[in-house]
């Protein structure tokens, strides 16, 4: 993820800065704002969000005001009681991008979670994650990935016999 962000920035950013025009959109997912189980997945999202934040600060420091940045952070599409629809996420993201919104959290309740994370002591968000089940939201993904690894391992093992 980070290599892709960096490669993109190296390819397009110099011309955008020269023209003082453009818009860079980073899609990190909400796991780029607060983490839960599945550290490799969350770490990649944090990397994208961190890269985006550093890029935004760099543009501001160089007084490049015509190159806009937007960080899009949708929650897991199928992890909520009423799952987010991809089309709704796209519409919300596009509306925010077109309005030069610096960060877009989908659903909107995620803004509240981000603010609380930064205002409250470390243990409080951990307890909230546990209470809301967020601490287990990645478990289906982890199980699916482990099952796939197990299947590949067994296929490889059978080939070597």
PDB file of N, CA and C in Angstrom, residues 147-157:
ATOM      1  N   UNK A 147      -8.079 -19.862   6.422  1.00  0.00           N
ATOM      2  CA  UNK A 147      -8.599 -21.013   5.677  1.00  0.00           C
ATOM      3  C   UNK A 147      -7.941 -21.097   4.305  1.00  0.00           C
ATOM      4  N   UNK A 148      -7.750 -19.966   3.667  1.00  0.00           N
ATOM      5  CA  UNK A 148      -7.107 -19.935   2.352  1.00  0.00           C
ATOM      6  C   UNK A 148      -5.653 -20.389   2.460  1.00  0.00           C
ATOM      7  N   UNK A 149      -4.942 -19.908   3.480  1.00  0.00           N
ATOM      8  CA  UNK A 149      -3.552 -20.339   3.698  1.00  0.00           C
ATOM      9  C   UNK A 149      -3.484 -21.836   3.956  1.00  0.00           C
ATOM     10  N   UNK A 150      -4.423 -22.341   4.762  1.00  0.00           N
ATOM     11  CA  UNK A 150      -4.459 -23.768   5.071  1.00  0.00           C
ATOM     12  C   UNK A 150      -4.691 -24.578   3.794  1.00  0.00           C
ATOM     13  N   UNK A 151      -5.600 -24.126   2.953  1.00  0.00           N
ATOM     14  CA  UNK A 151      -5.897 -24.802   1.695  1.00  0.00           C
ATOM     15  C   UNK A 151      -4.671 -24.818   0.785  1.00  0.00           C
ATOM     16  N   UNK A 152      -3.996 -23.693   0.668  1.00  0.00           N
ATOM     17  CA  UNK A 152      -2.789 -23.618  -0.165  1.00  0.00           C
ATOM     18  C   UNK A 152      -1.706 -24.528   0.392  1.00  0.00           C
ATOM     19  N   UNK A 153      -1.544 -24.541   1.715  1.00  0.00           N
ATOM     20  CA  UNK A 153      -0.553 -25.406   2.350  1.00  0.00           C
ATOM     21  C   UNK A 153      -0.842 -26.867   2.032  1.00  0.00           C
ATOM     22  N   UNK A 154      -2.108 -27.275   2.173  1.00  0.00           N
ATOM     23  CA  UNK A 154      -2.470 -28.670   1.897  1.00  0.00           C
ATOM     24  C   UNK A 154      -2.258 -29.028   0.432  1.00  0.00           C
ATOM     25  N   UNK A 155      -2.589 -28.116  -0.481  1.00  0.00           N
ATOM     26  CA  UNK A 155      -2.382 -28.380  -1.904  1.00  0.00           C
ATOM     27  C   UNK A 155      -0.898 -28.524  -2.214  1.00  0.00           C
ATOM     28  N   UNK A 156      -0.080 -27.670  -1.613  1.00  0.00           N
ATOM     29  CA  UNK A 156       1.365 -27.734  -1.813  1.00  0.00           C
ATOM     30  C   UNK A 156       1.922 -29.025  -1.233  1.00  0.00           C
ATOM     31  N   UNK A 157       1.431 -29.406  -0.070  1.00  0.00           N
ATOM     32  CA  UNK A 157       1.877 -30.629   0.595  1.00  0.00           C
ATOM     33  C   UNK A 157       1.527 -31.846  -0.261  1.00  0.00           C
TER      34      UNK A 157
END
